[in-house]
Structures are given as C-alpha cells and as structure tokens.
Amino acid sequence: MFKKILIANRGEIALRVIVACRELGIKTVAVYSEADENSLHVRFADEDVCIGPPRSTDSYLSVPAIISAAEITGADAIHPGYGFLSESAYLAEVCEACHIRFIGPDPSVIKLMGDKARARRAMKKAGLPMLPGSEGIIESEEKALKIAKDIGYPVIIKAVAGGGGRGMRIVRTAADLGHAFRTAQREAEAAFGVGDVYVEKYLENPRHIEFQVLGDHHGNVVHLGERECSIQRRHQKLVEESPSPALTEKIRRKMGSLVVDAARAVQYTNAGTFEFLMDPEGKFYFMEANTRLQVEHPVTEWVTGLDIVKEQIRIAAGERLSFRQSEVTFTGHSIECRINAEDPETFAPSPGIIHAFSVPGGPGVRVDTFAHSECTVSPYYDSMIAKIIVHGRDRQEAIARMRRTLEMTVVDGIKTNVPMHLKILAEADFHAGRLSTAFMDRFAAKPKAGRLAETA
Ligand code: ADP
C-alpha cells in the first residue's frame, strides 16, 4: 500500500481524499495556490506545498509544479480528484515516468475517452447503443450539413475535447448549421485548445443516466448501479440521485452488464463513469465516459455502502477488488444537491466571505464541503461550496430529508442556490420522478434590469 498520497486538487474533493487516506492510514500532501493558504485541505493534510499564484493555470493545472511537490515530499501516488488535471493523460504519463502512481486509469484509456469521437467509435464496437451521428471528426460545413440531413434535425455539434457542458451547439434547421458549426469550432479551440467537433442527433427531453464502474488490474470489473443526473442547468448537473426513478431492476442489470463488458473491452481500470441519455421511450444511448471520480459519487457510496475513493486507492496500489458483482447490493435512496455560491435568481457567481455556515446533521445527512464560518469563497475557482447528500429508506423519505436539511442550512455573507434547490424539491414533477434535462427550463434566469427579455 502507498505510504503518502499527494492530492492534486483543492476544496471539498481534496478533503474527501484526505478522509479516505486517514481511514487507510496513509499520509497526505496538500498542494495549494496562494489563494487557498488558509483552506481546510491544507490544515488537515500531513504536509503541504504552495504551488503557485491563484490562477489555476499557474497552480492546480501546472504539471511541473505538482510533480515537483510530489518529488520534494516523497509522495508515492497522486490522486487528481475531479476537474483540473483529473483527465490529463499527460499528468498520468509524467507520473509513470517519475515512478509516481497516478490514481486513475491508464494514460491510453484516458486519451481514448478524452476524445469523444474516438470514444464513440470504441464504445460502439464494444456493444454500447449509440445516437446516430458522425463516425468521427467533421472537418467541413458541407459534411456537417450532409450528416444532419441524413440523421434529421435537431442535431448537436459537440467538441471532441468537450467537458463541463461547454463546446456544444444545438442546431434545429439547415439554415442555422453553418454559423453553429463555426462557433462551436471557435469555442472549442478557445476552451480546450482543440477545435475538432462531431455531430450527433439531439434528443428532446432525455434523462441523463450514468453507470459507475470499478476495474482492478487483475481483469475484474464491476458496476455500482446508476445515478440519475437529469436536473441540470446549462448542461451542468445540479441534483443527482441513485437509484434512478426510471429504472427497473431488470434494466439496471442489463445496462450494467453492457457497461461492464464495454469497460472490459478497453481494459478499463480504476473508477469510471459511463454516461447515457435515455429517451422518453426508455432507449439508452452512450454519450461519454469520464475517467475519474465524479462530483456525485457519494449517492452511489450511500446506496451501495462502498467507499469509492478507498477503492480507487486500493486498485491503484495493485489490490484485487474485494467483492464480486453479485455482492454489490443497493439499499434505500440517496439524493445530492450541489450548493453553489451564486445568485438564485440571476445565477451570477457570488464569491466573498461566508460569515456563518451551518448545515444540520441528523439521520441520513452527509455534507462534503470545505466551507466553514469566516471562510473565503474565492472568485478564481468553481462556485460549488458544498454537496449536501441525504439517504432515506425510499425516495419520498430522501426528498423530505433533503427539504428539512436545506431549510435549516445557514450560509450568511454570500448568496447561494439553496432557494433554487427548495423550489426544485417543491415541484410535482420532481416528486413524481418525471425528470428530464429540460426540467430546469421552467426556472429561466431573470433578465438583468435594463435589458429586455428575449421571449415574452
Ligand atoms: P460534458 O462532457 O461537457 O459534460 P456531455 O457529453 O456529458 O458533455 O453532455 C452534457 C449534457 O449535455 C448531457 O447531460 C445532456 O443534458 C446534454 N446533451 C449532450 N448530448 C446531447 C444530445 N445528443 N441530445 C440531447 N442532449 C444532449
């Protein structure tokens, strides 16, 4: 087993990894930017190294700074968390060259899944159902027009290097395609440094359903069931739950085994998530695979009773999975709300100092957060300040538990989306489990004063 793990991340996920390491008796190294000197992940790690100024390109995204920190402290493994360098095949390769274990899949698998067009081809070959679309990258508008005509509008143009809901353009008519194609390429180039795009059929009102897998280095792969993440704003998840109210045991078993076979086909190791869209008729379509720990992993941990971060560490250290698929069981229902520092009406970020922070405990409540009273929410990073996760015997109990938890949550000093979450939980459609990625359209952002609303 590892003696010391460096955590190449910040915020709640850095703390989450520290928690797992403490339980496993492994020492930890925190890295931090100048903006995070007083953060809890620095306080609770055994050692810490400042890796640069606040801008993440100069700190949390700097491979040389992170590798140097690992070498100086003698860390034998790096956990990348999510975001930042978590899906960087380059970091994984440099780790390999420096004899530091990267806690994640092999660099070749990260590369494959990081190119969504290549991933689509590989997963189609491995037997996963696909949306109609281009076989690979689309170089010209003419080709895009032809494919769109073949598969029928609406279509979506997506960046092969896309992530975080960016680099996507929905196209409803041929007349709009040229402009959307050029904008998507330009945006992808600016955001990811790679302008390549592909085209697939756009589904109206789908559900987002993803499967969690774990694979060890001895050929064992299991799935831990699904998460439903249909409540999204601008393709960014807001509320996640497990199990999905739309799945039967039979479908779970069928989809789970398809995913396990696909993961095995690419020799997938460590934790991964296979994301699908499900259409209103219940058909599944593969969208992408994320080669890292996901923000929403706690809902799976709660219904399965497993600790995914500890499993990641054990797998990376070469241990065999200690359980078989038949030993994975699902109990009750779990829901997560992402608490963001933002204005609940306009959705504008709301960084600043939190003067008072309190989330009630009680049965079935878990809070993963870096926030505390008198802490600073930095404008340099993601606006998520906490994840509130609840578990109940069934979905109704979980919803009631989440509501009372949010009602008793105190965050003074900055604005948060807690009121938005309470509105979501109050919707009849949410209670009935009638979810889709269009759910949030009913809460369109209020236009800023002085600007005319675009639609009446
Ligand atoms: P990212 O990697 O940026 O998260 P994804 O490919 O996972 O991008 O897509 C994110 C979200 O975008 C999905 O959950 C869904 O809401 C929407 N989306 C993506 N592709 C389609 C599609 N073909 N039809 C409808 N919605 C889509």
Short mmCIF file of C-alpha atoms and ligand atoms in Angstrom, two decimals:
data_model
loop_
_atom_site.label_atom_id
_atom_site.label_comp_id
_atom_site.label_asym_id
_atom_site.label_seq_id
_atom_site.Cartn_x
_atom_site.Cartn_y
_atom_site.Cartn_z
CA MET A 1 0.00 0.00 0.00
CA PHE A 2 1.05 3.61 -0.55
CA LYS A 3 2.73 5.49 2.29
CA LYS A 4 1.98 9.01 1.14
CA ILE A 5 -0.51 10.40 -1.37
CA LEU A 6 -0.35 13.87 -2.86
CA ILE A 7 -3.76 15.36 -3.67
CA ALA A 8 -3.60 17.47 -6.83
CA ASN A 9 -6.77 19.38 -6.06
CA ARG A 10 -8.49 21.74 -3.65
CA GLY A 11 -11.84 22.28 -1.93
CA GLU A 12 -14.22 19.57 -0.86
CA ILE A 13 -12.73 16.86 -3.06
CA ALA A 14 -9.24 17.36 -1.58
CA LEU A 15 -10.80 16.92 1.87
CA ARG A 16 -12.72 13.86 0.65
CA VAL A 17 -9.45 12.20 -0.41
CA ILE A 18 -7.81 13.13 2.92
CA VAL A 19 -10.72 11.43 4.73
CA ALA A 20 -10.13 8.20 2.78
CA CYS A 21 -6.35 8.34 3.34
CA ARG A 22 -6.76 8.85 7.10
CA GLU A 23 -9.03 5.82 7.31
CA LEU A 24 -6.46 3.78 5.39
CA GLY A 25 -3.55 5.08 7.49
CA ILE A 26 -1.87 6.82 4.53
CA LYS A 27 -0.10 10.17 4.93
CA THR A 28 -1.27 13.07 2.75
CA VAL A 29 0.28 16.04 0.97
CA ALA A 30 -1.88 19.05 0.11
CA VAL A 31 -0.93 21.40 -2.69
CA TYR A 32 -2.40 24.88 -2.70
CA SER A 33 -2.36 28.16 -4.54
CA GLU A 34 -1.70 31.45 -2.76
CA ALA A 35 -5.48 31.99 -2.64
CA ASP A 36 -6.01 28.78 -0.64
CA GLU A 37 -3.37 29.15 2.07
CA ASN A 38 -5.96 29.06 4.86
CA SER A 39 -8.08 26.26 3.42
CA LEU A 40 -9.12 23.19 5.38
CA HIS A 41 -7.42 20.81 2.95
CA VAL A 42 -4.11 22.48 3.82
CA ARG A 43 -4.87 22.34 7.54
CA PHE A 44 -5.75 18.65 7.57
CA ALA A 45 -3.07 17.26 5.27
CA ASP A 46 0.11 15.96 6.92
CA GLU A 47 2.26 18.12 4.64
CA ASP A 48 1.57 20.98 2.28
CA VAL A 49 3.27 22.71 -0.61
CA CYS A 50 2.38 26.05 -2.19
CA ILE A 51 2.40 25.51 -5.96
CA GLY A 52 1.82 28.98 -7.28
CA PRO A 53 -0.41 32.02 -7.65
CA PRO A 54 -4.24 31.91 -7.55
CA ARG A 55 -4.83 31.42 -11.29
CA SER A 56 -5.30 27.69 -11.79
CA THR A 57 -3.21 27.65 -14.99
CA ASP A 58 -0.28 28.71 -12.77
CA SER A 59 -1.03 26.32 -9.89
CA TYR A 60 -3.59 23.49 -9.90
CA LEU A 61 -3.12 22.95 -13.65
CA SER A 62 0.68 23.08 -13.57
CA VAL A 63 2.07 19.58 -14.08
CA PRO A 64 5.69 20.65 -13.30
CA ALA A 65 4.61 22.31 -10.03
CA ILE A 66 2.62 19.26 -8.93
CA ILE A 67 5.28 16.73 -9.86
CA SER A 68 7.94 18.83 -8.08
CA ALA A 69 5.75 18.91 -4.97
CA ALA A 70 5.41 15.12 -5.10
CA GLU A 71 9.16 14.65 -5.51
CA ILE A 72 10.06 17.07 -2.72
CA THR A 73 7.69 15.38 -0.27
CA GLY A 74 8.42 11.84 -1.43
CA ALA A 75 4.79 11.04 -2.26
CA ASP A 76 4.37 7.65 -3.92
CA ALA A 77 0.99 8.37 -5.56
CA ILE A 78 -1.12 11.29 -6.79
CA HIS A 79 -4.91 11.49 -6.51
CA PRO A 80 -6.18 14.08 -9.00
CA GLY A 81 -9.79 14.44 -7.68
CA TYR A 82 -12.16 15.74 -10.38
CA GLY A 83 -11.76 18.75 -12.69
CA PHE A 84 -8.28 20.31 -13.04
CA LEU A 85 -5.81 17.57 -14.16
CA SER A 86 -8.04 14.60 -13.35
CA GLU A 87 -8.43 13.65 -17.02
CA SER A 88 -4.95 14.63 -18.12
CA ALA A 89 -3.24 11.72 -19.87
CA TYR A 90 -0.13 13.90 -19.80
CA LEU A 91 -0.04 14.04 -15.99
CA ALA A 92 -0.65 10.27 -15.89
CA GLU A 93 2.29 9.74 -18.29
CA VAL A 94 4.63 12.05 -16.39
CA CYS A 95 3.70 10.23 -13.17
CA GLU A 96 4.59 6.93 -14.80
CA ALA A 97 7.95 8.31 -15.98
CA CYS A 98 8.69 9.60 -12.46
CA HIS A 99 7.62 6.34 -10.76
CA ILE A 100 4.72 8.00 -9.01
CA ARG A 101 1.41 6.10 -9.22
CA PHE A 102 -1.42 8.07 -10.83
CA ILE A 103 -4.71 7.11 -9.14
CA GLY A 104 -6.84 6.66 -12.24
CA PRO A 105 -6.98 4.61 -15.44
CA ASP A 106 -4.08 4.00 -17.78
CA PRO A 107 -2.99 7.06 -19.86
CA SER A 108 -4.06 5.27 -23.07
CA VAL A 109 -7.61 4.84 -21.74
CA ILE A 110 -7.72 8.47 -20.56
CA LYS A 111 -6.68 9.53 -24.08
CA LEU A 112 -9.24 7.32 -25.76
CA MET A 113 -12.15 8.56 -23.64
CA GLY A 114 -10.87 12.16 -23.75
CA ASP A 115 -11.51 12.21 -27.48
CA LYS A 116 -15.29 11.87 -27.62
CA ALA A 117 -15.34 10.95 -31.31
CA ARG A 118 -12.83 8.13 -30.77
CA ALA A 119 -14.63 7.04 -27.60
CA ARG A 120 -17.90 6.81 -29.56
CA ARG A 121 -16.31 4.53 -32.13
CA ALA A 122 -14.67 2.31 -29.50
CA MET A 123 -17.82 2.04 -27.40
CA LYS A 124 -19.97 1.27 -30.43
CA LYS A 125 -17.59 -1.54 -31.28
CA ALA A 126 -17.78 -2.72 -27.67
CA GLY A 127 -21.55 -3.03 -27.98
CA LEU A 128 -22.97 0.13 -26.41
CA PRO A 129 -26.03 1.72 -28.06
CA MET A 130 -25.24 4.99 -29.85
CA LEU A 131 -27.14 8.02 -31.06
CA PRO A 132 -27.00 8.39 -34.83
CA GLY A 133 -24.16 10.74 -35.73
CA SER A 134 -20.85 11.22 -37.47
CA GLU A 135 -18.28 8.43 -37.42
CA GLY A 136 -15.56 10.84 -36.40
CA ILE A 137 -14.47 14.45 -36.61
CA ILE A 138 -16.35 16.67 -39.07
CA GLU A 139 -13.96 18.93 -40.95
CA SER A 140 -16.32 20.93 -43.13
CA GLU A 141 -19.71 22.59 -43.04
CA GLU A 142 -20.73 20.63 -46.15
CA LYS A 143 -20.07 17.33 -44.42
CA ALA A 144 -21.92 18.50 -41.32
CA LEU A 145 -24.90 19.51 -43.48
CA LYS A 146 -24.96 16.13 -45.16
CA ILE A 147 -24.86 14.19 -41.88
CA ALA A 148 -27.51 16.41 -40.31
CA LYS A 149 -29.75 15.80 -43.33
CA ASP A 150 -29.22 12.04 -43.04
CA ILE A 151 -29.95 11.78 -39.31
CA GLY A 152 -32.59 14.55 -39.27
CA TYR A 153 -32.82 17.76 -37.22
CA PRO A 154 -32.36 18.69 -34.44
CA VAL A 155 -28.68 17.80 -34.17
CA ILE A 156 -26.00 18.78 -31.67
CA ILE A 157 -22.46 19.82 -32.58
CA LYS A 158 -20.03 18.80 -29.84
CA ALA A 159 -16.34 19.37 -29.21
CA VAL A 160 -14.32 16.13 -29.20
CA ALA A 161 -12.39 17.55 -26.25
CA GLY A 162 -15.55 18.90 -24.53
CA GLY A 163 -16.22 18.86 -20.81
CA GLY A 164 -18.20 20.70 -18.16
CA GLY A 165 -21.09 21.22 -20.54
CA ARG A 166 -19.05 23.54 -22.76
CA GLY A 167 -18.46 23.42 -26.52
CA MET A 168 -21.96 22.27 -27.53
CA ARG A 169 -24.38 23.83 -30.03
CA ILE A 170 -27.91 22.66 -30.79
CA VAL A 171 -28.99 23.11 -34.40
CA ARG A 172 -32.66 22.94 -35.39
CA THR A 173 -32.58 23.86 -39.10
CA ALA A 174 -30.13 23.62 -42.00
CA ALA A 175 -30.07 27.44 -42.21
CA ASP A 176 -28.55 27.64 -38.71
CA LEU A 177 -25.94 24.95 -39.19
CA GLY A 178 -23.10 26.92 -40.77
CA HIS A 179 -23.00 29.56 -38.07
CA ALA A 180 -23.34 26.99 -35.25
CA PHE A 181 -20.59 24.84 -36.77
CA ARG A 182 -18.13 27.73 -36.96
CA THR A 183 -19.00 28.99 -33.45
CA ALA A 184 -18.64 25.51 -31.93
CA GLN A 185 -15.21 25.08 -33.56
CA ARG A 186 -14.09 28.51 -32.37
CA GLU A 187 -15.37 27.96 -28.82
CA ALA A 188 -13.79 24.52 -28.62
CA GLU A 189 -10.46 25.90 -29.84
CA ALA A 190 -10.57 28.69 -27.23
CA ALA A 191 -11.70 26.47 -24.34
CA PHE A 192 -9.78 23.25 -24.99
CA GLY A 193 -7.06 24.18 -27.48
CA VAL A 194 -8.55 21.68 -29.95
CA GLY A 195 -11.22 22.89 -32.38
CA ASP A 196 -12.38 19.47 -33.62
CA VAL A 197 -16.11 18.80 -33.48
CA TYR A 198 -18.54 15.97 -34.29
CA VAL A 199 -22.26 15.79 -34.86
CA GLU A 200 -24.93 13.61 -33.25
CA LYS A 201 -28.71 13.51 -33.06
CA TYR A 202 -30.12 15.89 -30.44
CA LEU A 203 -32.67 14.25 -28.15
CA GLU A 204 -35.54 16.33 -26.78
CA ASN A 205 -36.31 15.87 -23.07
CA PRO A 206 -33.97 12.95 -22.37
CA ARG A 207 -32.89 11.73 -18.96
CA HIS A 208 -29.20 11.71 -18.08
CA ILE A 209 -28.37 8.33 -16.55
CA GLU A 210 -24.83 7.20 -15.80
CA PHE A 211 -23.26 3.98 -14.54
CA GLN A 212 -20.40 3.82 -12.06
CA VAL A 213 -17.76 1.18 -12.71
CA LEU A 214 -14.67 -0.04 -10.88
CA GLY A 215 -11.99 -2.16 -12.52
CA ASP A 216 -8.84 -3.61 -10.95
CA HIS A 217 -5.54 -4.59 -12.57
CA HIS A 218 -6.44 -8.29 -12.48
CA GLY A 219 -9.25 -8.19 -15.04
CA ASN A 220 -12.14 -7.73 -12.58
CA VAL A 221 -14.75 -5.11 -13.48
CA VAL A 222 -17.98 -4.38 -11.59
CA HIS A 223 -20.68 -1.72 -11.84
CA LEU A 224 -22.19 0.04 -8.83
CA GLY A 225 -25.54 0.83 -10.41
CA GLU A 226 -26.67 4.11 -11.85
CA ARG A 227 -27.14 7.74 -10.96
CA GLU A 228 -29.77 9.96 -12.48
CA CYS A 229 -28.45 13.47 -13.15
CA SER A 230 -31.23 14.95 -15.28
CA ILE A 231 -31.62 18.12 -13.20
CA GLN A 232 -29.08 20.32 -14.97
CA ARG A 233 -28.63 23.97 -15.82
CA ARG A 234 -26.66 24.73 -18.97
CA HIS A 235 -25.65 21.05 -19.14
CA GLN A 236 -24.21 21.30 -15.60
CA LYS A 237 -25.61 18.92 -13.02
CA LEU A 238 -27.44 20.37 -10.01
CA VAL A 239 -29.23 17.44 -8.36
CA GLU A 240 -28.24 13.79 -8.61
CA GLU A 241 -29.80 10.66 -7.20
CA SER A 242 -29.45 6.92 -7.01
CA PRO A 243 -31.28 4.80 -7.95
CA SER A 244 -32.95 6.48 -10.92
CA PRO A 245 -36.74 6.54 -10.53
CA ALA A 246 -36.93 5.49 -14.20
CA LEU A 247 -35.06 2.18 -13.93
CA THR A 248 -36.32 -1.28 -13.09
CA GLU A 249 -34.05 -3.95 -11.65
CA LYS A 250 -34.16 -5.73 -15.00
CA ILE A 251 -32.95 -2.69 -16.97
CA ARG A 252 -30.28 -1.96 -14.34
CA ARG A 253 -28.94 -5.46 -14.70
CA LYS A 254 -29.00 -5.35 -18.49
CA MET A 255 -27.39 -1.90 -18.81
CA GLY A 256 -24.91 -2.65 -16.03
CA SER A 257 -23.67 -5.75 -17.75
CA LEU A 258 -23.38 -3.94 -21.11
CA VAL A 259 -21.27 -1.27 -19.41
CA VAL A 260 -19.07 -3.81 -17.65
CA ASP A 261 -18.44 -5.59 -20.97
CA ALA A 262 -17.58 -2.27 -22.67
CA ALA A 263 -15.21 -1.31 -19.85
CA ARG A 264 -13.56 -4.70 -20.08
CA ALA A 265 -13.15 -4.33 -23.85
CA VAL A 266 -10.87 -1.31 -23.32
CA GLN A 267 -9.15 -2.80 -20.24
CA TYR A 268 -10.63 -0.13 -18.06
CA THR A 269 -9.10 0.17 -14.59
CA ASN A 270 -9.90 2.27 -11.52
CA ALA A 271 -13.14 4.28 -11.19
CA GLY A 272 -15.07 5.46 -14.22
CA THR A 273 -18.49 6.68 -15.24
CA PHE A 274 -20.31 5.77 -18.43
CA GLU A 275 -22.86 8.44 -19.27
CA PHE A 276 -26.03 7.79 -21.26
CA LEU A 277 -29.08 9.66 -22.42
CA MET A 278 -32.37 7.82 -22.10
CA ASP A 279 -35.18 8.84 -24.42
CA PRO A 280 -38.86 9.02 -23.34
CA GLU A 281 -39.37 5.50 -24.76
CA GLY A 282 -36.71 4.15 -22.40
CA LYS A 283 -33.96 3.62 -25.00
CA PHE A 284 -30.37 4.25 -23.89
CA TYR A 285 -27.63 5.98 -25.88
CA PHE A 286 -23.98 6.22 -24.84
CA MET A 287 -22.72 9.79 -24.53
CA GLU A 288 -19.26 9.72 -22.97
CA ALA A 289 -17.12 8.06 -20.33
CA ASN A 290 -15.44 10.06 -17.57
CA THR A 291 -12.14 8.57 -16.46
CA ARG A 292 -12.17 9.96 -12.94
CA LEU A 293 -14.08 10.27 -9.69
CA GLN A 294 -17.32 12.23 -10.22
CA VAL A 295 -18.69 15.04 -8.06
CA GLU A 296 -21.83 12.94 -7.47
CA HIS A 297 -20.06 9.75 -6.31
CA PRO A 298 -21.49 9.99 -2.74
CA VAL A 299 -25.03 8.96 -3.78
CA THR A 300 -23.59 5.69 -5.11
CA GLU A 301 -21.49 5.25 -1.96
CA TRP A 302 -24.59 5.60 0.16
CA VAL A 303 -26.81 3.11 -1.61
CA THR A 304 -24.01 0.54 -2.03
CA GLY A 305 -22.24 1.07 1.32
CA LEU A 306 -18.89 1.27 -0.51
CA ASP A 307 -16.17 3.92 -0.29
CA ILE A 308 -15.26 4.67 -3.91
CA VAL A 309 -12.17 6.74 -3.04
CA LYS A 310 -10.72 3.96 -0.89
CA GLU A 311 -11.45 1.51 -3.70
CA GLN A 312 -9.61 3.79 -6.14
CA ILE A 313 -6.58 3.85 -3.86
CA ARG A 314 -6.58 0.08 -3.30
CA ILE A 315 -6.94 -0.58 -7.04
CA ALA A 316 -4.08 1.80 -7.90
CA ALA A 317 -1.90 0.02 -5.33
CA GLY A 318 -2.50 -3.21 -7.26
CA GLU A 319 -5.01 -4.88 -4.94
CA ARG A 320 -7.82 -7.02 -6.25
CA LEU A 321 -11.42 -5.88 -5.93
CA SER A 322 -12.57 -7.44 -2.67
CA PHE A 323 -16.13 -8.14 -3.88
CA ARG A 324 -17.93 -9.57 -6.87
CA GLN A 325 -20.81 -8.11 -8.85
CA SER A 326 -23.26 -10.41 -7.06
CA GLU A 327 -22.12 -8.93 -3.74
CA VAL A 328 -23.00 -5.35 -4.76
CA THR A 329 -26.38 -4.53 -3.22
CA PHE A 330 -28.46 -1.37 -3.26
CA THR A 331 -30.26 -0.06 -0.18
CA GLY A 332 -32.68 2.86 0.01
CA HIS A 333 -32.44 6.09 -1.94
CA SER A 334 -29.85 8.86 -1.97
CA ILE A 335 -30.04 12.43 -3.33
CA GLU A 336 -27.32 15.07 -3.66
CA CYS A 337 -27.79 18.83 -4.07
CA ARG A 338 -24.83 20.89 -5.28
CA ILE A 339 -24.73 24.11 -3.26
CA ASN A 340 -23.20 26.86 -5.37
CA ALA A 341 -22.16 30.38 -4.40
CA GLU A 342 -24.46 32.12 -6.85
CA ASP A 343 -27.46 34.40 -7.05
CA PRO A 344 -30.54 32.11 -7.08
CA GLU A 345 -32.40 34.46 -9.46
CA THR A 346 -29.73 35.50 -11.99
CA PHE A 347 -27.30 32.60 -11.42
CA ALA A 348 -24.40 35.09 -11.30
CA PRO A 349 -21.44 33.90 -9.15
CA SER A 350 -21.38 35.24 -5.59
CA PRO A 351 -17.88 34.90 -4.14
CA GLY A 352 -16.90 36.54 -0.82
CA ILE A 353 -16.61 35.77 2.87
CA ILE A 354 -19.04 33.36 4.48
CA HIS A 355 -19.72 34.79 7.94
CA ALA A 356 -21.78 31.91 9.27
CA PHE A 357 -22.05 28.40 7.88
CA SER A 358 -24.11 25.60 9.34
CA VAL A 359 -25.82 22.53 7.93
CA PRO A 360 -27.87 20.45 10.36
CA GLY A 361 -26.94 16.80 10.77
CA GLY A 362 -29.47 14.26 11.93
CA PRO A 363 -30.22 10.85 10.48
CA GLY A 364 -29.25 10.29 6.86
CA VAL A 365 -27.36 13.53 6.14
CA ARG A 366 -23.82 13.84 4.77
CA VAL A 367 -22.13 17.14 3.98
CA ASP A 368 -18.97 17.24 1.84
CA THR A 369 -17.63 20.77 1.97
CA PHE A 370 -14.61 22.99 2.51
CA ALA A 371 -16.81 25.78 3.85
CA HIS A 372 -16.92 26.96 7.46
CA SER A 373 -17.78 30.19 9.22
CA GLU A 374 -15.44 33.06 8.25
CA CYS A 375 -14.03 31.25 5.22
CA THR A 376 -13.48 32.88 1.84
CA VAL A 377 -15.14 31.69 -1.37
CA SER A 378 -12.55 32.59 -3.96
CA PRO A 379 -13.59 34.08 -7.32
CA TYR A 380 -10.79 32.09 -9.01
CA TYR A 381 -12.41 28.67 -8.83
CA ASP A 382 -15.60 26.73 -9.29
CA SER A 383 -18.59 28.16 -7.43
CA MET A 384 -19.60 24.90 -5.74
CA ILE A 385 -19.16 25.32 -1.98
CA ALA A 386 -20.83 22.19 -0.62
CA LYS A 387 -22.56 18.97 -1.51
CA ILE A 388 -25.47 18.03 0.69
CA ILE A 389 -26.26 14.34 0.39
CA VAL A 390 -29.14 12.55 2.07
CA HIS A 391 -30.24 8.96 2.30
CA GLY A 392 -33.69 7.60 3.07
CA ARG A 393 -35.42 4.25 3.11
CA ASP A 394 -37.16 5.34 -0.09
CA ARG A 395 -37.24 8.33 -2.45
CA GLN A 396 -40.03 10.11 -0.55
CA GLU A 397 -38.10 9.95 2.73
CA ALA A 398 -34.95 11.17 0.97
CA ILE A 399 -36.84 14.14 -0.51
CA ALA A 400 -38.35 15.09 2.88
CA ARG A 401 -34.91 14.78 4.48
CA MET A 402 -33.29 16.99 1.85
CA ARG A 403 -36.01 19.61 2.25
CA ARG A 404 -35.65 19.91 6.03
CA THR A 405 -31.85 19.95 5.69
CA LEU A 406 -31.90 22.79 3.15
CA GLU A 407 -34.50 24.72 5.18
CA MET A 408 -32.17 24.61 8.20
CA THR A 409 -28.97 25.39 6.28
CA VAL A 410 -27.33 28.73 7.14
CA VAL A 411 -24.91 30.43 4.76
CA ASP A 412 -24.53 34.11 5.72
CA GLY A 413 -22.44 36.59 3.75
CA ILE A 414 -22.78 35.27 0.22
CA LYS A 415 -25.70 34.21 -1.95
CA THR A 416 -26.32 30.53 -2.67
CA ASN A 417 -28.65 28.44 -4.77
CA VAL A 418 -30.30 26.87 -1.69
CA PRO A 419 -33.61 28.66 -2.50
CA MET A 420 -33.42 27.24 -6.05
CA HIS A 421 -33.00 23.71 -4.69
CA LEU A 422 -36.04 24.19 -2.43
CA LYS A 423 -38.05 25.24 -5.50
CA ILE A 424 -36.91 22.14 -7.40
CA LEU A 425 -37.87 19.89 -4.47
CA ALA A 426 -41.33 21.52 -4.33
CA GLU A 427 -42.16 20.66 -7.96
CA ALA A 428 -44.82 17.99 -8.50
CA ASP A 429 -42.78 16.60 -11.41
CA PHE A 430 -39.79 16.13 -9.12
CA HIS A 431 -41.88 14.24 -6.56
CA ALA A 432 -43.34 12.05 -9.30
CA GLY A 433 -39.86 11.34 -10.68
CA ARG A 434 -40.83 12.93 -14.02
CA LEU A 435 -37.34 14.19 -14.78
CA SER A 436 -35.56 15.29 -17.94
CA THR A 437 -32.67 17.57 -18.86
CA ALA A 438 -35.34 20.17 -19.78
CA PHE A 439 -36.62 20.23 -16.17
CA MET A 440 -34.83 23.49 -15.30
CA ASP A 441 -36.27 25.39 -18.29
CA ARG A 442 -39.21 26.28 -16.05
CA PHE A 443 -36.89 28.43 -13.89
CA ALA A 444 -35.37 30.59 -16.64
CA ALA A 445 -32.92 33.19 -15.29
CA LYS A 446 -34.45 36.58 -14.63
CA PRO A 447 -33.02 39.12 -17.09
CA LYS A 448 -30.85 41.87 -15.63
CA ALA A 449 -32.55 45.26 -15.14
CA GLY A 450 -32.43 47.46 -18.24
CA ARG A 451 -32.39 44.54 -20.66
CA LEU A 452 -35.49 43.43 -22.48
CA ALA A 453 -36.47 39.82 -22.04
CA GLU A 454 -35.83 37.88 -25.23
CA THR A 455 -39.08 35.99 -25.03
CA ALA A 456 -42.37 37.26 -23.73
P1 ADP B 1 -19.73 17.31 -20.96
O1 ADP B 1 -18.56 16.41 -21.17
O2 ADP B 1 -19.44 18.72 -21.31
O3 ADP B 1 -20.38 17.14 -19.63
P2 ADP B 1 -21.74 15.59 -22.20
O4 ADP B 1 -21.50 14.94 -23.49
O5 ADP B 1 -21.59 14.73 -20.97
O6 ADP B 1 -20.80 16.87 -22.08
O7 ADP B 1 -23.18 16.24 -22.19
C1 ADP B 1 -23.62 17.03 -21.11
C2 ADP B 1 -25.12 17.26 -21.18
O8 ADP B 1 -25.46 17.85 -22.44
C3 ADP B 1 -25.97 15.99 -21.12
O9 ADP B 1 -26.19 15.57 -19.80
C4 ADP B 1 -27.24 16.46 -21.80
O10 ADP B 1 -28.02 17.26 -20.95
C5 ADP B 1 -26.71 17.36 -22.90
N1 ADP B 1 -26.52 16.61 -24.19
C6 ADP B 1 -25.35 16.16 -24.70
N2 ADP B 1 -25.55 15.50 -25.87
C7 ADP B 1 -26.88 15.53 -26.11
C8 ADP B 1 -27.75 15.02 -27.16
N3 ADP B 1 -27.25 14.36 -28.20
N4 ADP B 1 -29.08 15.25 -27.07
C9 ADP B 1 -29.59 15.93 -26.01
N5 ADP B 1 -28.84 16.44 -25.00
C10 ADP B 1 -27.52 16.25 -25.03
#
